[in-house]
Amino acid sequence: EIHLVGSRCGPFDVALAAMADGSVDPRPLIDARYPLAQAEAALAHASRPGALKVLLEGPSANEATPLAAPPASPWDRIA
């Protein structure tokens, strides 16, 4: 069994609503994405000065994905 504990707390309902309606785009906060198998590299990346968010993705991810190629999202429609 795995139990995850967040590192921040706050008004999540307000934040989630803002992301859902597109008024807040969290993508600029993401520095990189890594597959779970590269967790050590992801942690090293996250420990760099200035790093904001580094995401670990499930077993289907094969390599780190740069922010320049994010998945489609509702914010892509915002001009």
JSON list of C-alpha atoms in Angstrom, two decimals:
[
{"chain": "A", "resi": 1, "resn": "GLU", "atom": "CA", "xyz": [0.00, 0.00, 0.00]},
{"chain": "A", "resi": 2, "resn": "ILE", "atom": "CA", "xyz": [1.25, 3.46, -0.88]},
{"chain": "A", "resi": 3, "resn": "HIS", "atom": "CA", "xyz": [0.16, 6.62, 0.90]},
{"chain": "A", "resi": 4, "resn": "LEU", "atom": "CA", "xyz": [0.99, 9.96, -0.78]},
{"chain": "A", "resi": 5, "resn": "VAL", "atom": "CA", "xyz": [1.14, 13.15, 1.24]},
{"chain": "A", "resi": 6, "resn": "GLY", "atom": "CA", "xyz": [1.16, 16.52, -0.49]},
{"chain": "A", "resi": 7, "resn": "SER", "atom": "CA", "xyz": [3.81, 19.08, 0.33]},
{"chain": "A", "resi": 8, "resn": "ARG", "atom": "CA", "xyz": [1.49, 22.07, 0.27]},
{"chain": "A", "resi": 9, "resn": "CYS", "atom": "CA", "xyz": [-1.94, 22.84, 1.59]},
{"chain": "A", "resi": 10, "resn": "GLY", "atom": "CA", "xyz": [-4.41, 25.54, 0.77]},
{"chain": "A", "resi": 11, "resn": "PRO", "atom": "CA", "xyz": [-7.80, 26.20, -0.79]},
{"chain": "A", "resi": 12, "resn": "PHE", "atom": "CA", "xyz": [-7.77, 23.29, -3.25]},
{"chain": "A", "resi": 13, "resn": "ASP", "atom": "CA", "xyz": [-11.41, 23.74, -4.26]},
{"chain": "A", "resi": 14, "resn": "VAL", "atom": "CA", "xyz": [-10.69, 27.27, -5.51]},
{"chain": "A", "resi": 15, "resn": "ALA", "atom": "CA", "xyz": [-7.49, 26.20, -7.28]},
{"chain": "A", "resi": 16, "resn": "LEU", "atom": "CA", "xyz": [-9.15, 23.21, -8.96]},
{"chain": "A", "resi": 17, "resn": "ALA", "atom": "CA", "xyz": [-12.08, 25.34, -10.11]},
{"chain": "A", "resi": 18, "resn": "ALA", "atom": "CA", "xyz": [-9.70, 27.93, -11.60]},
{"chain": "A", "resi": 19, "resn": "MET", "atom": "CA", "xyz": [-7.82, 25.22, -13.51]},
{"chain": "A", "resi": 20, "resn": "ALA", "atom": "CA", "xyz": [-11.08, 23.61, -14.66]},
{"chain": "A", "resi": 21, "resn": "ASP", "atom": "CA", "xyz": [-12.46, 26.84, -16.09]},
{"chain": "A", "resi": 22, "resn": "GLY", "atom": "CA", "xyz": [-9.14, 27.70, -17.75]},
{"chain": "A", "resi": 23, "resn": "SER", "atom": "CA", "xyz": [-8.47, 30.89, -15.80]},
{"chain": "A", "resi": 24, "resn": "VAL", "atom": "CA", "xyz": [-5.24, 29.41, -14.36]},
{"chain": "A", "resi": 25, "resn": "ASP", "atom": "CA", "xyz": [-2.73, 27.49, -16.47]},
{"chain": "A", "resi": 26, "resn": "PRO", "atom": "CA", "xyz": [-0.39, 25.39, -14.30]},
{"chain": "A", "resi": 27, "resn": "ARG", "atom": "CA", "xyz": [1.79, 24.22, -17.22]},
{"chain": "A", "resi": 28, "resn": "PRO", "atom": "CA", "xyz": [4.41, 27.00, -16.86]},
{"chain": "A", "resi": 29, "resn": "LEU", "atom": "CA", "xyz": [5.20, 25.58, -13.41]},
{"chain": "A", "resi": 30, "resn": "ILE", "atom": "CA", "xyz": [6.22, 22.18, -14.84]},
{"chain": "A", "resi": 31, "resn": "ASP", "atom": "CA", "xyz": [9.93, 21.89, -15.61]},
{"chain": "A", "resi": 32, "resn": "ALA", "atom": "CA", "xyz": [9.96, 18.24, -16.77]},
{"chain": "A", "resi": 33, "resn": "ARG", "atom": "CA", "xyz": [8.16, 14.90, -16.82]},
{"chain": "A", "resi": 34, "resn": "TYR", "atom": "CA", "xyz": [9.87, 11.59, -16.08]},
{"chain": "A", "resi": 35, "resn": "PRO", "atom": "CA", "xyz": [8.68, 7.99, -16.11]},
{"chain": "A", "resi": 36, "resn": "LEU", "atom": "CA", "xyz": [8.48, 6.38, -12.69]},
{"chain": "A", "resi": 37, "resn": "ALA", "atom": "CA", "xyz": [11.46, 4.18, -13.60]},
{"chain": "A", "resi": 38, "resn": "GLN", "atom": "CA", "xyz": [13.58, 7.37, -13.71]},
{"chain": "A", "resi": 39, "resn": "ALA", "atom": "CA", "xyz": [12.49, 8.63, -10.29]},
{"chain": "A", "resi": 40, "resn": "GLU", "atom": "CA", "xyz": [16.09, 9.14, -9.15]},
{"chain": "A", "resi": 41, "resn": "ALA", "atom": "CA", "xyz": [16.79, 11.43, -12.13]},
{"chain": "A", "resi": 42, "resn": "ALA", "atom": "CA", "xyz": [13.51, 13.25, -11.50]},
{"chain": "A", "resi": 43, "resn": "LEU", "atom": "CA", "xyz": [14.46, 13.89, -7.87]},
{"chain": "A", "resi": 44, "resn": "ALA", "atom": "CA", "xyz": [17.87, 15.16, -8.94]},
{"chain": "A", "resi": 45, "resn": "HIS", "atom": "CA", "xyz": [16.18, 17.50, -11.43]},
{"chain": "A", "resi": 46, "resn": "ALA", "atom": "CA", "xyz": [13.72, 18.69, -8.77]},
{"chain": "A", "resi": 47, "resn": "SER", "atom": "CA", "xyz": [16.58, 19.51, -6.40]},
{"chain": "A", "resi": 48, "resn": "ARG", "atom": "CA", "xyz": [18.20, 21.93, -8.85]},
{"chain": "A", "resi": 49, "resn": "PRO", "atom": "CA", "xyz": [18.03, 25.60, -7.89]},
{"chain": "A", "resi": 50, "resn": "GLY", "atom": "CA", "xyz": [15.06, 27.24, -9.56]},
{"chain": "A", "resi": 51, "resn": "ALA", "atom": "CA", "xyz": [13.21, 23.99, -10.36]},
{"chain": "A", "resi": 52, "resn": "LEU", "atom": "CA", "xyz": [9.50, 24.32, -9.78]},
{"chain": "A", "resi": 53, "resn": "LYS", "atom": "CA", "xyz": [7.56, 21.11, -10.52]},
{"chain": "A", "resi": 54, "resn": "VAL", "atom": "CA", "xyz": [8.90, 17.82, -11.87]},
{"chain": "A", "resi": 55, "resn": "LEU", "atom": "CA", "xyz": [6.26, 15.21, -12.64]},
{"chain": "A", "resi": 56, "resn": "LEU", "atom": "CA", "xyz": [6.58, 11.45, -12.30]},
{"chain": "A", "resi": 57, "resn": "GLU", "atom": "CA", "xyz": [4.36, 9.57, -14.73]},
{"chain": "A", "resi": 58, "resn": "GLY", "atom": "CA", "xyz": [3.03, 6.02, -14.62]},
{"chain": "A", "resi": 59, "resn": "PRO", "atom": "CA", "xyz": [4.63, 2.95, -16.16]},
{"chain": "A", "resi": 60, "resn": "SER", "atom": "CA", "xyz": [3.56, 3.80, -19.73]},
{"chain": "A", "resi": 61, "resn": "ALA", "atom": "CA", "xyz": [5.95, 6.78, -19.90]},
{"chain": "A", "resi": 62, "resn": "ASN", "atom": "CA", "xyz": [9.21, 5.86, -21.64]},
{"chain": "A", "resi": 63, "resn": "GLU", "atom": "CA", "xyz": [11.31, 8.99, -21.31]},
{"chain": "A", "resi": 64, "resn": "ALA", "atom": "CA", "xyz": [11.41, 12.48, -19.91]},
{"chain": "A", "resi": 65, "resn": "THR", "atom": "CA", "xyz": [9.12, 14.76, -21.91]},
{"chain": "A", "resi": 66, "resn": "PRO", "atom": "CA", "xyz": [10.14, 18.41, -22.26]},
{"chain": "A", "resi": 67, "resn": "LEU", "atom": "CA", "xyz": [7.55, 21.05, -21.51]},
{"chain": "A", "resi": 68, "resn": "ALA", "atom": "CA", "xyz": [7.62, 22.07, -25.19]},
{"chain": "A", "resi": 69, "resn": "ALA", "atom": "CA", "xyz": [5.54, 18.96, -26.00]},
{"chain": "A", "resi": 70, "resn": "PRO", "atom": "CA", "xyz": [2.76, 18.90, -23.37]},
{"chain": "A", "resi": 71, "resn": "PRO", "atom": "CA", "xyz": [-0.36, 16.80, -23.82]},
{"chain": "A", "resi": 72, "resn": "ALA", "atom": "CA", "xyz": [-3.43, 18.55, -25.25]},
{"chain": "A", "resi": 73, "resn": "SER", "atom": "CA", "xyz": [-5.25, 20.60, -22.64]},
{"chain": "A", "resi": 74, "resn": "PRO", "atom": "CA", "xyz": [-8.06, 23.15, -22.42]},
{"chain": "A", "resi": 75, "resn": "TRP", "atom": "CA", "xyz": [-5.47, 25.94, -22.16]},
{"chain": "A", "resi": 76, "resn": "ASP", "atom": "CA", "xyz": [-4.30, 25.27, -25.73]},
{"chain": "A", "resi": 77, "resn": "ARG", "atom": "CA", "xyz": [-7.52, 26.97, -26.87]},
{"chain": "A", "resi": 78, "resn": "ILE", "atom": "CA", "xyz": [-6.73, 30.20, -25.00]},
{"chain": "A", "resi": 79, "resn": "ALA", "atom": "CA", "xyz": [-5.34, 32.85, -27.35]}
]
